[in-house]
Amino acid sequence: MQRVQRLISELDYAAVPTVAARDSVMHALAVMCDGKHDSVVVVDGGRVVGIFTSRDFLERIAAPHRDPAATTLGEVMTVHPDALRPRDCVSYAINQMAMRGYRNVPIVDDSGRPLGVLTVWDVMRHLGDIFEELDAAPRMVDPASDISNVTWIDTGGG
């Protein structure tokens, strides 16, 4: 279980494009599509001031029928999002994402400058690695409790 205690800096987290709050949602969508990203980080003076995700688009633009070309990111972004630092534990990141319902969390340096985004997919890849590692680990199995060669007969009845 050592791998859960790894730091975010040890993961392959996604690079993320940055945009300005004055940019249109249409511009952000083009940037997201070009780079196949689920989010963009909104910066001002090089520091993170917001995040805009595909979920934000659905809830704040598509559902209320707003014009993405006429709407700025500053109007619909998540302002001052929670962020992670490279020195944070992966287990802490997983907890934050699960408890708060995040799928994309900016990773910032100590000055608040964006370094990337930790996505739910990054976390799932990491958990997959942990499960592969656990599956490969030798296990002590009492031969009397081994039921791998037992033939099961379905007698019905649910």
Tab-separated table of C-alpha atoms in Angstrom:
chain	number	residue	atom	x	y	z
A	1	MET	CA	0.000	0.000	0.000
A	2	GLN	CA	2.999	2.266	-0.245
A	3	ARG	CA	1.761	3.557	-3.607
A	4	VAL	CA	-1.265	5.312	-2.062
A	5	GLN	CA	1.136	7.362	0.025
A	6	ARG	CA	2.876	8.617	-3.096
A	7	LEU	CA	2.973	12.309	-3.800
A	8	ILE	CA	1.104	13.969	-6.633
A	9	SER	CA	4.472	14.985	-8.081
A	10	GLU	CA	5.130	11.270	-8.709
A	11	LEU	CA	2.027	10.879	-10.906
A	12	ASP	CA	1.661	11.596	-14.583
A	13	TYR	CA	-0.946	14.308	-14.248
A	14	ALA	CA	-2.262	16.237	-17.204
A	15	ALA	CA	-0.801	19.463	-18.471
A	16	VAL	CA	-3.526	22.023	-18.796
A	17	PRO	CA	-4.102	24.984	-21.051
A	18	THR	CA	-4.618	28.368	-19.454
A	19	VAL	CA	-6.999	31.093	-20.518
A	20	ALA	CA	-8.051	34.507	-19.214
A	21	ALA	CA	-11.324	35.380	-17.496
A	22	ARG	CA	-12.111	37.864	-20.287
A	23	ASP	CA	-11.906	35.089	-22.925
A	24	SER	CA	-15.160	33.738	-24.300
A	25	VAL	CA	-16.506	30.333	-23.444
A	26	MET	CA	-16.288	29.549	-27.164
A	27	HIS	CA	-12.522	30.183	-27.031
A	28	ALA	CA	-12.169	27.927	-23.980
A	29	LEU	CA	-14.126	25.160	-25.724
A	30	ALA	CA	-11.875	25.412	-28.776
A	31	VAL	CA	-8.786	25.154	-26.562
A	32	MET	CA	-10.272	22.187	-24.702
A	33	CYS	CA	-11.177	20.387	-27.940
A	34	ASP	CA	-7.838	21.074	-29.619
A	35	GLY	CA	-5.901	19.570	-26.724
A	36	LYS	CA	-8.514	16.965	-25.743
A	37	HIS	CA	-8.776	18.450	-22.250
A	38	ASP	CA	-11.787	18.284	-19.952
A	39	SER	CA	-10.968	21.667	-18.431
A	40	VAL	CA	-9.017	24.885	-18.711
A	41	VAL	CA	-7.468	26.824	-15.865
A	42	VAL	CA	-8.283	30.513	-15.762
A	43	VAL	CA	-5.324	32.680	-14.788
A	44	ASP	CA	-4.740	36.321	-14.002
A	45	GLY	CA	-1.188	37.540	-13.635
A	46	GLY	CA	-0.028	33.940	-13.945
A	47	ARG	CA	-2.013	32.792	-10.892
A	48	VAL	CA	-5.031	30.505	-10.864
A	49	VAL	CA	-8.275	32.426	-10.353
A	50	GLY	CA	-10.712	29.871	-11.730
A	51	ILE	CA	-11.371	26.658	-13.589
A	52	PHE	CA	-13.827	25.920	-16.367
A	53	THR	CA	-14.782	22.317	-17.080
A	54	SER	CA	-17.010	20.425	-19.479
A	55	ARG	CA	-19.462	20.021	-16.593
A	56	ASP	CA	-19.506	23.812	-16.144
A	57	PHE	CA	-20.332	24.122	-19.833
A	58	LEU	CA	-23.274	21.741	-19.530
A	59	GLU	CA	-24.670	23.289	-16.355
A	60	ARG	CA	-23.924	26.988	-16.923
A	61	ILE	CA	-24.046	27.408	-20.697
A	62	ALA	CA	-25.941	24.591	-22.440
A	63	ALA	CA	-28.715	24.032	-19.884
A	64	PRO	CA	-29.680	27.716	-19.537
A	65	HIS	CA	-29.218	28.255	-23.321
A	66	ARG	CA	-26.495	30.902	-22.996
A	67	ASP	CA	-24.485	31.961	-26.014
A	68	PRO	CA	-20.918	30.635	-25.577
A	69	ALA	CA	-19.569	33.252	-27.975
A	70	ALA	CA	-21.090	36.109	-25.971
A	71	THR	CA	-20.347	34.737	-22.478
A	72	THR	CA	-16.965	35.278	-20.830
A	73	LEU	CA	-15.295	32.708	-18.641
A	74	GLY	CA	-15.360	35.200	-15.779
A	75	GLU	CA	-19.150	34.927	-15.786
A	76	VAL	CA	-19.354	31.134	-15.553
A	77	MET	CA	-16.067	29.723	-14.250
A	78	THR	CA	-15.658	28.185	-10.821
A	79	VAL	CA	-13.962	31.007	-8.948
A	80	HIS	CA	-10.934	30.330	-6.718
A	81	PRO	CA	-11.069	26.539	-7.036
A	82	ASP	CA	-9.524	24.291	-4.434
A	83	ALA	CA	-6.079	23.306	-5.616
A	84	LEU	CA	-3.492	20.671	-4.846
A	85	ARG	CA	0.250	20.990	-4.520
A	86	PRO	CA	2.795	18.513	-5.931
A	87	ARG	CA	3.801	17.610	-2.357
A	88	ASP	CA	0.245	16.535	-1.412
A	89	CYS	CA	-0.380	12.800	-1.005
A	90	VAL	CA	-2.374	10.990	-3.663
A	91	SER	CA	-4.645	9.642	-0.908
A	92	TYR	CA	-5.435	13.234	0.130
A	93	ALA	CA	-6.223	14.113	-3.489
A	94	ILE	CA	-8.528	11.101	-3.834
A	95	ASN	CA	-10.327	12.094	-0.626
A	96	GLN	CA	-10.781	15.704	-1.767
A	97	MET	CA	-12.068	14.628	-5.168
A	98	ALA	CA	-14.475	12.074	-3.700
A	99	MET	CA	-15.805	14.253	-0.880
A	100	ARG	CA	-16.265	17.384	-2.983
A	101	GLY	CA	-17.283	15.792	-6.266
A	102	TYR	CA	-14.336	17.108	-8.287
A	103	ARG	CA	-13.245	15.546	-11.547
A	104	ASN	CA	-10.516	18.096	-12.258
A	105	VAL	CA	-8.347	19.790	-9.631
A	106	PRO	CA	-5.651	22.328	-10.492
A	107	ILE	CA	-2.152	21.588	-9.271
A	108	VAL	CA	-0.331	24.775	-8.336
A	109	ASP	CA	3.048	25.796	-6.992
A	110	ASP	CA	3.452	27.740	-3.752
A	111	SER	CA	2.799	31.004	-5.624
A	112	GLY	CA	-0.520	29.775	-7.031
A	113	ARG	CA	0.828	29.315	-10.557
A	114	PRO	CA	-0.653	26.381	-12.470
A	115	LEU	CA	1.472	23.288	-12.991
A	116	GLY	CA	-1.276	21.034	-14.351
A	117	VAL	CA	-4.557	19.394	-13.463
A	118	LEU	CA	-5.187	16.147	-11.647
A	119	THR	CA	-8.122	14.445	-13.327
A	120	VAL	CA	-10.301	11.591	-12.209
A	121	TRP	CA	-8.687	9.588	-15.034
A	122	ASP	CA	-5.215	10.199	-13.556
A	123	VAL	CA	-6.491	8.888	-10.222
A	124	MET	CA	-8.124	5.850	-11.835
A	125	ARG	CA	-4.883	4.967	-13.660
A	126	HIS	CA	-3.036	5.227	-10.361
A	127	LEU	CA	-5.573	3.008	-8.580
A	128	GLY	CA	-5.311	0.494	-11.423
A	129	ASP	CA	-1.546	0.363	-10.831
A	130	ILE	CA	-2.142	-0.241	-7.119
A	131	PHE	CA	-4.553	-3.110	-7.821
A	132	GLU	CA	-2.126	-4.683	-10.304
A	133	GLU	CA	0.595	-4.458	-7.674
A	134	LEU	CA	-1.652	-6.038	-5.057
A	135	ASP	CA	-2.713	-8.791	-7.422
A	136	ALA	CA	0.918	-9.636	-8.183
A	137	ALA	CA	1.912	-9.777	-4.509
A	138	PRO	CA	2.369	-13.267	-3.058
A	139	ARG	CA	-0.391	-14.287	-0.648
A	140	MET	CA	-0.510	-16.746	2.157
A	141	VAL	CA	-3.447	-19.059	1.470
A	142	ASP	CA	-4.347	-21.897	3.790
A	143	PRO	CA	-4.572	-24.939	1.484
A	144	ALA	CA	-7.678	-26.073	3.389
A	145	SER	CA	-9.450	-22.821	2.514
A	146	ASP	CA	-8.606	-22.934	-1.195
A	147	ILE	CA	-11.872	-23.413	-3.089
A	148	SER	CA	-10.491	-22.802	-6.570
A	149	ASN	CA	-11.042	-26.434	-7.563
A	150	VAL	CA	-14.542	-26.737	-6.088
A	151	THR	CA	-17.326	-27.447	-8.569
A	152	TRP	CA	-20.421	-25.409	-7.861
A	153	ILE	CA	-23.813	-26.858	-8.733
A	154	ASP	CA	-26.694	-24.473	-9.249
A	155	THR	CA	-29.721	-25.998	-7.537
A	156	GLY	CA	-31.963	-23.071	-8.448
A	157	GLY	CA	-34.095	-21.153	-6.035
A	158	GLY	CA	-32.294	-17.858	-6.559
